[in-house]
Each structure stands twice: as C-alpha cells, then as structure tokens.
C-alpha cells in the first residue's frame, strides 16, 4: 500500500518557513514583502483563487493587495497598471490571474511583467532561465510537485519519469525540472500512442491532463512515485485527479491525494516565490 504524500502538511511547513523569511525581510526593510494580484473580470473561480492568495499572503507575513479591474478593461489600461507595479519599489511580486477575458492577450500581458517580480514564473525570461540554469522564478505548481517528490526521499537520478501533459503552466516546466534532477524524462500528450505502456515503465508519474482517472491503477509500476496534478469534478460533485487513486495506491510507493496533494503546494510556492523575489531585489539594492 502506498504512502500518501500529505501535501497539506508539507505546504503548512513551507508556509511557516516562508513566514520566518518574510518577517526577517520586514525587519530589515521596514516593510513586509508585497504581493500584488491583478484580477480582471468577475470569473467566480478566479475570485475565489485570488481571495485565497490574499488571505494566505497575510498569514505568511506578506502584504497582499488585489487590483480588481472590470471585465471590459482595455489592454493599454492593464499594461499601464503593470508598468506602475513594475516601477513601484514596494511591490515585490506581481501576478495576473489567468485566464484573462477573451479580448486580452495573456501572452502579451505576462511579458509586460518585470521578470524579477514574475512570481507565477511564466515570463519567457523565467521560462528561459529554467531551460538554461534553473535560476529565476519558477512556476508554482511544478515547483510544488518537485518539493513533494523531494519529501518522499526518493532519488530521481537516472530514474524514468513520465510527465502527462505539456502545458506551459505545468507539463513543460516540470519536465525541465525533472531533467535537471537527472531523471530520464518522457513527455506524453493527447497524441501519445500506447500511453499505458509509457506509464508501466515509469518510476515517477506526474499527471497534469485534466481527465478524471485517465491513468488506471494497473498501469502503475510497482514502487512508482505518483504525483497527481489534475483537478476534475465528477458528476456527483466530488473532486478526483487524473489517476485512479484507489487502484494506483495498491502499487505505488508514494502517491498524492486529490484534494490535499499538489493543490495546497501551489499557493505555498507562490508565497515562497514572493519572498524569493523580495530577497533577490534586496540583494541587488
Ligand atoms: P492544459 O493546459 O489543458 O493541458 C492539458 C495537457 O494534457 C495537454 O498538454 C494535452 O495534450 C494533454 N492531454 C489531453 N488529453 C490527453 C490524453 N488522453 N493523454 C495524455 N495527455 C493528454 O492543462 P493544465 O493547465 O496543464 O492543467 C492540467 C490539470 O491540472 C487540470 O486538471 C488542472 O485543473 C490541474 N491543475 C492543478 C493545479 C493545482 O494547483 N493542483 C494547478 C494547475 C493545473 P495536447 O498538448 O496534445 O493538447
């Protein structure tokens, strides 16, 4: 039976450690690190995410501020706000809540953020740094996945890792992070053939697809580490991951639950990135 990786408990530890660093910064600088979140429109899920980020920031000794803009905000106005935040010395982290309303070009908006304040790690400069040497701010969910693997104590060196999904947000960056840890990485996506065979040979499986129970328990190699990023709602309202948790638990050595696995790590790593950004800016002053 697999050991369940308790993302909630690990995230709590990360947040406590982040808080210590945030308090240290506040003492040295005379102000708490500042995280500014930009929310455009009224999307209910985004509103919940943003509220959670603001609350979590406060608890971690970070000054969280939300800029709420109307749905019909024109791109120049949004870009002007980002430029203002880029210039503001009290702003350490900037996050634009995605998805943006259809009239706005997310890629252009993300590129407008100062890479040193890009706490979502999505700016092309940060994506490039990850590719080159791993410096720079890295996307929160993949960073959280790596922290969970690290907590299992299992080494990635020379092991076969399979990433399901190739999004810019999760799949691609996590594959790069696994490679940096000397795993032998395979990436699967919607055109991959014989997915079950790829899963069967993997020592580490990271599923980031968004399809309930796509990965069957009998596909999991005995002793594999399974990190399930997927969040899917079943018709009866329950949340499930991309992996059939019950069946996979029979074979895996370690597995994340959904909810309570990767999810809590995402906000914890956002707070960590905010303090990292503040520490980085402190060093360059
Ligand atoms: P995404 O942008 O929709 O990407 C999904 C990826 O899955 C694509 O690369 C797609 O391939 C691939 N895919 C689709 N069907 C597949 C199949 N049958 N076999 C293998 N791969 C397949 O999604 P995302 O933003 O990466 O998110 C993935 C999941 O993680 C979602 O459930 C999302 O809600 C969840 N998520 C959770 C957190 C968290 O904090 N826990 C954070 C972010 C995302 P193609 O590229 O070929 O289309």
GROMACS .gro file of C-alpha atoms and ligand atoms in nm:
model
  333
    1UNK     CA    1   0.000   0.000   0.000
    2UNK     CA    2   0.137   0.341  -0.098
    3UNK     CA    3   0.242   0.606   0.147
    4UNK     CA    4   0.018   0.907   0.096
    5UNK     CA    5   0.211   1.229   0.036
    6UNK     CA    6   0.045   1.481   0.263
    7UNK     CA    7   0.056   1.800   0.056
    8UNK     CA    8  -0.141   1.991   0.317
    9UNK     CA    9   0.113   1.922   0.592
   10UNK     CA   10   0.413   1.987   0.367
   11UNK     CA   11   0.257   2.313   0.242
   12UNK     CA   12   0.200   2.420   0.601
   13UNK     CA   13   0.568   2.369   0.678
   14UNK     CA   14   0.670   2.563   0.367
   15UNK     CA   15   0.437   2.850   0.464
   16UNK     CA   16   0.582   2.863   0.816
   17UNK     CA   17   0.935   2.880   0.676
   18UNK     CA   18   0.829   3.149   0.426
   19UNK     CA   19   0.677   3.348   0.711
   20UNK     CA   20   1.007   3.348   0.900
   21UNK     CA   21   1.187   3.485   0.595
   22UNK     CA   22   0.911   3.740   0.532
   23UNK     CA   23   0.937   3.866   0.890
   24UNK     CA   24   1.314   3.891   0.855
   25UNK     CA   25   1.273   4.098   0.538
   26UNK     CA   26   1.015   4.320   0.709
   27UNK     CA   27   1.257   4.385   0.991
   28UNK     CA   28   1.547   4.468   0.760
   29UNK     CA   29   1.347   4.678   0.513
   30UNK     CA   30   1.088   4.836   0.739
   31UNK     CA   31   0.806   4.688   0.529
   32UNK     CA   32   0.663   4.344   0.457
   33UNK     CA   33   0.722   4.187   0.113
   34UNK     CA   34   0.441   4.296  -0.121
   35UNK     CA   35   0.242   4.063  -0.347
   36UNK     CA   36   0.012   4.238  -0.596
   37UNK     CA   37  -0.253   4.032  -0.772
   38UNK     CA   38  -0.436   4.170  -1.073
   39UNK     CA   39  -0.785   4.031  -1.134
   40UNK     CA   40  -0.974   4.132  -1.446
   41UNK     CA   41  -1.346   4.050  -1.463
   42UNK     CA   42  -1.586   3.857  -1.247
   43UNK     CA   43  -1.499   3.491  -1.308
   44UNK     CA   44  -1.621   3.319  -0.988
   45UNK     CA   45  -1.340   3.060  -0.971
   46UNK     CA   46  -1.075   3.331  -1.022
   47UNK     CA   47  -1.233   3.542  -0.749
   48UNK     CA   48  -1.204   3.251  -0.504
   49UNK     CA   49  -0.841   3.181  -0.605
   50UNK     CA   50  -0.749   3.547  -0.564
   51UNK     CA   51  -0.916   3.574  -0.223
   52UNK     CA   52  -0.730   3.261  -0.110
   53UNK     CA   53  -0.398   3.404  -0.228
   54UNK     CA   54  -0.461   3.734  -0.049
   55UNK     CA   55  -0.552   3.555   0.275
   56UNK     CA   56  -0.256   3.315   0.255
   57UNK     CA   57  -0.021   3.607   0.191
   58UNK     CA   58  -0.140   3.787   0.505
   59UNK     CA   59  -0.087   3.478   0.718
   60UNK     CA   60   0.266   3.439   0.580
   61UNK     CA   61   0.370   3.793   0.673
   62UNK     CA   62   0.332   3.916   0.315
   63UNK     CA   63   0.135   4.228   0.228
   64UNK     CA   64  -0.119   4.107  -0.029
   65UNK     CA   65  -0.305   4.356  -0.245
   66UNK     CA   66  -0.564   4.281  -0.511
   67UNK     CA   67  -0.627   4.515  -0.805
   68UNK     CA   68  -0.977   4.442  -0.935
   69UNK     CA   69  -1.042   4.565  -1.288
   70UNK     CA   70  -1.369   4.547  -1.482
   71UNK     CA   71  -1.431   4.277  -1.743
   72UNK     CA   72  -1.415   4.532  -2.028
   73UNK     CA   73  -1.073   4.670  -1.928
   74UNK     CA   74  -0.877   4.770  -2.238
   75UNK     CA   75  -0.531   4.618  -2.279
   76UNK     CA   76  -0.343   4.952  -2.262
   77UNK     CA   77  -0.500   5.024  -1.922
   78UNK     CA   78  -0.397   4.682  -1.791
   79UNK     CA   79  -0.044   4.724  -1.930
   80UNK     CA   80  -0.023   5.069  -1.768
   81UNK     CA   81  -0.113   4.921  -1.428
   82UNK     CA   82   0.152   4.650  -1.470
   83UNK     CA   83   0.413   4.914  -1.558
   84UNK     CA   84   0.317   5.110  -1.249
   85UNK     CA   85   0.364   4.797  -1.034
   86UNK     CA   86   0.694   4.721  -1.209
   87UNK     CA   87   0.822   5.066  -1.106
   88UNK     CA   88   0.684   5.060  -0.750
   89UNK     CA   89   0.968   4.968  -0.511
   90UNK     CA   90   0.723   4.835  -0.250
   91UNK     CA   91   0.593   4.572  -0.495
   92UNK     CA   92   0.799   4.251  -0.486
   93UNK     CA   93   0.565   4.013  -0.668
   94UNK     CA   94   0.311   4.067  -0.947
   95UNK     CA   95   0.061   3.804  -1.050
   96UNK     CA   96  -0.203   3.846  -1.319
   97UNK     CA   97  -0.481   3.596  -1.251
   98UNK     CA   98  -0.539   3.380  -1.559
   99UNK     CA   99  -0.742   3.320  -1.766
  100UNK     CA  100  -0.798   3.680  -1.876
  101UNK     CA  101  -1.117   3.781  -2.056
  102UNK     CA  102  -1.102   3.687  -2.425
  103UNK     CA  103  -1.034   4.039  -2.553
  104UNK     CA  104  -0.697   4.049  -2.372
  105UNK     CA  105  -0.379   3.882  -2.496
  106UNK     CA  106  -0.245   3.687  -2.194
  107UNK     CA  107   0.096   3.626  -2.352
  108UNK     CA  108   0.146   3.999  -2.412
  109UNK     CA  109   0.026   4.084  -2.061
  110UNK     CA  110   0.257   3.829  -1.895
  111UNK     CA  111   0.551   3.960  -2.099
  112UNK     CA  112   0.486   4.309  -1.959
  113UNK     CA  113   0.565   4.195  -1.602
  114UNK     CA  114   0.917   4.265  -1.476
  115UNK     CA  115   1.073   3.912  -1.474
  116UNK     CA  116   1.223   3.983  -1.129
  117UNK     CA  117   0.866   4.028  -0.995
  118UNK     CA  118   0.704   3.748  -1.201
  119UNK     CA  119   0.601   3.523  -0.911
  120UNK     CA  120   0.399   3.294  -1.140
  121UNK     CA  121   0.725   3.218  -1.324
  122UNK     CA  122   0.554   3.242  -1.663
  123UNK     CA  123   0.751   3.526  -1.823
  124UNK     CA  124   0.960   3.400  -2.118
  125UNK     CA  125   1.276   3.520  -1.941
  126UNK     CA  126   1.200   3.297  -1.641
  127UNK     CA  127   1.096   3.008  -1.868
  128UNK     CA  128   1.430   3.056  -2.046
  129UNK     CA  129   1.627   3.065  -1.720
  130UNK     CA  130   1.466   2.734  -1.621
  131UNK     CA  131   1.583   2.589  -1.951
  132UNK     CA  132   1.937   2.726  -1.912
  133UNK     CA  133   2.042   2.705  -1.549
  134UNK     CA  134   1.740   2.681  -1.321
  135UNK     CA  135   1.784   3.030  -1.181
  136UNK     CA  136   1.496   3.274  -1.190
  137UNK     CA  137   1.142   3.236  -1.060
  138UNK     CA  138   0.978   2.906  -1.149
  139UNK     CA  139   0.606   2.826  -1.193
  140UNK     CA  140   0.435   2.742  -0.864
  141UNK     CA  141   0.260   2.411  -0.938
  142UNK     CA  142   0.562   2.235  -1.094
  143UNK     CA  143   0.786   2.367  -0.815
  144UNK     CA  144   0.536   2.226  -0.565
  145UNK     CA  145   0.541   1.887  -0.743
  146UNK     CA  146   0.920   1.875  -0.714
  147UNK     CA  147   0.905   1.962  -0.346
  148UNK     CA  148   0.660   1.674  -0.290
  149UNK     CA  149   0.892   1.429  -0.467
  150UNK     CA  150   1.185   1.558  -0.264
  151UNK     CA  151   0.986   1.499   0.056
  152UNK     CA  152   0.943   1.130  -0.030
  153UNK     CA  153   1.321   1.092  -0.008
  154UNK     CA  154   1.318   0.904  -0.342
  155UNK     CA  155   1.604   0.991  -0.573
  156UNK     CA  156   1.530   1.096  -0.931
  157UNK     CA  157   1.884   1.030  -1.051
  158UNK     CA  158   1.868   0.801  -1.355
  159UNK     CA  159   1.505   0.709  -1.291
  160UNK     CA  160   1.241   0.709  -1.563
  161UNK     CA  161   0.992   0.993  -1.519
  162UNK     CA  162   0.676   1.028  -1.725
  163UNK     CA  163   0.500   1.364  -1.749
  164UNK     CA  164   0.144   1.353  -1.881
  165UNK     CA  165   0.051   1.692  -2.030
  166UNK     CA  166   0.271   1.953  -2.196
  167UNK     CA  167   0.118   2.282  -2.086
  168UNK     CA  168   0.333   2.588  -2.025
  169UNK     CA  169   0.189   2.606  -1.676
  170UNK     CA  170   0.269   2.252  -1.559
  171UNK     CA  171   0.387   1.983  -1.803
  172UNK     CA  172   0.677   2.158  -1.978
  173UNK     CA  173   0.832   2.323  -1.671
  174UNK     CA  174   0.801   2.011  -1.454
  175UNK     CA  175   0.969   1.804  -1.727
  176UNK     CA  176   1.259   2.050  -1.730
  177UNK     CA  177   1.285   2.035  -1.350
  178UNK     CA  178   1.292   1.652  -1.356
  179UNK     CA  179   1.563   1.663  -1.621
  180UNK     CA  180   1.767   1.898  -1.403
  181UNK     CA  181   1.747   1.630  -1.131
  182UNK     CA  182   1.891   1.377  -1.379
  183UNK     CA  183   1.571   1.182  -1.438
  184UNK     CA  184   1.519   1.027  -1.782
  185UNK     CA  185   1.210   1.216  -1.889
  186UNK     CA  186   0.932   1.119  -2.127
  187UNK     CA  187   0.650   1.360  -2.209
  188UNK     CA  188   0.308   1.231  -2.305
  189UNK     CA  189   0.024   1.436  -2.455
  190UNK     CA  190  -0.301   1.394  -2.643
  191UNK     CA  191  -0.127   1.239  -2.947
  192UNK     CA  192   0.081   0.990  -2.747
  193UNK     CA  193   0.026   0.629  -2.851
  194UNK     CA  194   0.034   0.337  -2.606
  195UNK     CA  195   0.002   0.561  -2.302
  196UNK     CA  196  -0.043   0.257  -2.076
  197UNK     CA  197   0.296   0.118  -2.187
  198UNK     CA  198   0.465   0.452  -2.112
  199UNK     CA  199   0.308   0.460  -1.766
  200UNK     CA  200   0.403   0.096  -1.696
  201UNK     CA  201   0.774   0.170  -1.740
  202UNK     CA  202   0.779   0.490  -1.532
  203UNK     CA  203   0.939   0.510  -1.186
  204UNK     CA  204   0.780   0.853  -1.141
  205UNK     CA  205   0.448   0.962  -1.292
  206UNK     CA  206   0.336   1.323  -1.297
  207UNK     CA  207  -0.016   1.356  -1.435
  208UNK     CA  208  -0.128   1.704  -1.545
  209UNK     CA  209  -0.402   1.646  -1.800
  210UNK     CA  210  -0.744   1.727  -1.657
  211UNK     CA  211  -0.920   1.396  -1.729
  212UNK     CA  212  -1.073   1.206  -1.439
  213UNK     CA  213  -0.895   0.878  -1.366
  214UNK     CA  214  -0.725   0.870  -1.707
  215UNK     CA  215  -0.435   0.677  -1.552
  216UNK     CA  216  -0.553   0.332  -1.447
  217UNK     CA  217  -0.420   0.174  -1.132
  218UNK     CA  218  -0.297  -0.141  -1.304
  219UNK     CA  219  -0.072   0.069  -1.531
  220UNK     CA  220   0.135   0.192  -1.236
  221UNK     CA  221   0.471   0.019  -1.194
  222UNK     CA  222   0.522  -0.139  -0.852
  223UNK     CA  223   0.702   0.108  -0.627
  224UNK     CA  224   0.646   0.412  -0.851
  225UNK     CA  225   0.602   0.766  -0.715
  226UNK     CA  226   0.277   0.919  -0.839
  227UNK     CA  227   0.210   1.292  -0.837
  228UNK     CA  228  -0.142   1.381  -0.949
  229UNK     CA  229  -0.185   1.745  -1.054
  230UNK     CA  230  -0.527   1.700  -1.216
  231UNK     CA  231  -0.836   1.851  -1.058
  232UNK     CA  232  -1.159   1.715  -1.204
  233UNK     CA  233  -1.513   1.732  -1.076
  234UNK     CA  234  -1.721   1.413  -1.106
  235UNK     CA  235  -2.094   1.442  -1.189
  236UNK     CA  236  -2.176   1.389  -0.818
  237UNK     CA  237  -1.957   1.687  -0.727
  238UNK     CA  238  -1.657   1.500  -0.582
  239UNK     CA  239  -1.308   1.607  -0.683
  240UNK     CA  240  -1.082   1.348  -0.840
  241UNK     CA  241  -0.740   1.357  -1.000
  242UNK     CA  242  -0.612   1.223  -1.332
  243UNK     CA  243  -0.508   0.898  -1.162
  244UNK     CA  244  -0.737   0.629  -1.023
  245UNK     CA  245  -0.617   0.686  -0.669
  246UNK     CA  246  -0.758   0.374  -0.500
  247UNK     CA  247  -0.620   0.128  -0.755
  248UNK     CA  248  -0.289   0.313  -0.800
  249UNK     CA  249  -0.234   0.314  -0.422
  250UNK     CA  250  -0.211  -0.067  -0.437
  251UNK     CA  251   0.105  -0.043  -0.648
  252UNK     CA  252   0.273   0.295  -0.595
  253UNK     CA  253   0.528   0.351  -0.319
  254UNK     CA  254   0.412   0.713  -0.272
  255UNK     CA  255   0.107   0.893  -0.409
  256UNK     CA  256  -0.060   1.234  -0.376
  257UNK     CA  257  -0.431   1.251  -0.300
  258UNK     CA  258  -0.675   1.488  -0.473
  259UNK     CA  259  -0.762   1.709  -0.297
  260UNK     CA  260  -0.483   1.761  -0.042
  261UNK     CA  261  -0.181   1.680  -0.258
  262UNK     CA  262  -0.046   1.921  -0.517
  263UNK     CA  263  -0.321   2.182  -0.467
  264UNK     CA  264  -0.203   2.322  -0.131
  265UNK     CA  265   0.156   2.335  -0.261
  266UNK     CA  266   0.068   2.579  -0.539
  267UNK     CA  267  -0.017   2.867  -0.305
  268UNK     CA  268   0.272   2.777  -0.071
  269UNK     CA  269   0.515   2.804  -0.363
  270UNK     CA  270   0.360   3.134  -0.471
  271UNK     CA  271   0.437   3.273  -0.125
  272UNK     CA  272   0.785   3.123  -0.146
  273UNK     CA  273   0.837   3.290  -0.485
  274UNK     CA  274   0.722   3.625  -0.345
  275UNK     CA  275   0.976   3.610  -0.064
  276UNK     CA  276   1.241   3.486  -0.310
  277UNK     CA  277   1.166   3.783  -0.537
  278UNK     CA  278   1.190   4.021  -0.239
  279UNK     CA  279   1.519   3.863  -0.126
  280UNK     CA  280   1.656   3.887  -0.480
  281UNK     CA  281   1.562   4.255  -0.504
  282UNK     CA  282   1.714   4.319  -0.162
  283UNK     CA  283   2.045   4.172  -0.283
  284UNK     CA  284   2.056   4.395  -0.592
  285UNK     CA  285   1.992   4.717  -0.399
  286LIG     P1  286  -0.396   2.205  -2.012
  286LIG     O1  287  -0.328   2.332  -2.047
  286LIG     O2  288  -0.538   2.184  -2.054
  286LIG     O3  289  -0.307   2.086  -2.069
  286LIG     C1  290  -0.351   1.954  -2.066
  286LIG     C2  291  -0.248   1.867  -2.131
  286LIG     O4  292  -0.296   1.732  -2.127
  286LIG     C3  293  -0.220   1.898  -2.278
  286LIG     O5  294  -0.081   1.903  -2.300
  286LIG     C4  295  -0.285   1.782  -2.353
  286LIG     O6  296  -0.218   1.744  -2.470
  286LIG     C5  297  -0.273   1.671  -2.252
  286LIG     N1  298  -0.372   1.565  -2.277
  286LIG     C6  299  -0.501   1.575  -2.309
  286LIG     N2  300  -0.557   1.454  -2.324
  286LIG     C7  301  -0.460   1.365  -2.300
  286LIG     C8  302  -0.454   1.223  -2.300
  286LIG     N3  303  -0.561   1.149  -2.329
  286LIG     N4  304  -0.337   1.163  -2.271
  286LIG     C9  305  -0.227   1.236  -2.242
  286LIG     N5  306  -0.226   1.372  -2.239
  286LIG    C10  307  -0.341   1.434  -2.269
  286LIG     O7  308  -0.396   2.179  -1.857
  286LIG     P2  309  -0.300   2.231  -1.736
  286LIG     O8  310  -0.321   2.376  -1.714
  286LIG     O9  311  -0.162   2.179  -1.754
  286LIG    O10  312  -0.369   2.153  -1.615
  286LIG    C11  313  -0.379   2.012  -1.613
  286LIG    C12  314  -0.463   1.969  -1.495
  286LIG    O11  315  -0.400   2.013  -1.376
  286LIG    C13  316  -0.604   2.029  -1.489
  286LIG    O12  317  -0.691   1.935  -1.429
  286LIG    C14  318  -0.589   2.148  -1.397
  286LIG    O13  319  -0.710   2.180  -1.330
  286LIG    C15  320  -0.488   2.093  -1.299
  286LIG     N6  321  -0.408   2.196  -1.233
  286LIG    C16  322  -0.396   2.187  -1.098
  286LIG    C17  323  -0.320   2.278  -1.029
  286LIG    C18  324  -0.306   2.264  -0.882
  286LIG    O14  325  -0.271   2.359  -0.814
  286LIG     N7  326  -0.330   2.146  -0.826
  286LIG    C19  327  -0.254   2.381  -1.097
  286LIG    C20  328  -0.263   2.386  -1.236
  286LIG    C21  329  -0.341   2.292  -1.304
  286LIG     P3  330  -0.206   1.839  -2.602
  286LIG    O15  331  -0.099   1.938  -2.568
  286LIG    O16  332  -0.169   1.745  -2.708
  286LIG    O17  333  -0.342   1.903  -2.621
   0.00000   0.00000   0.00000
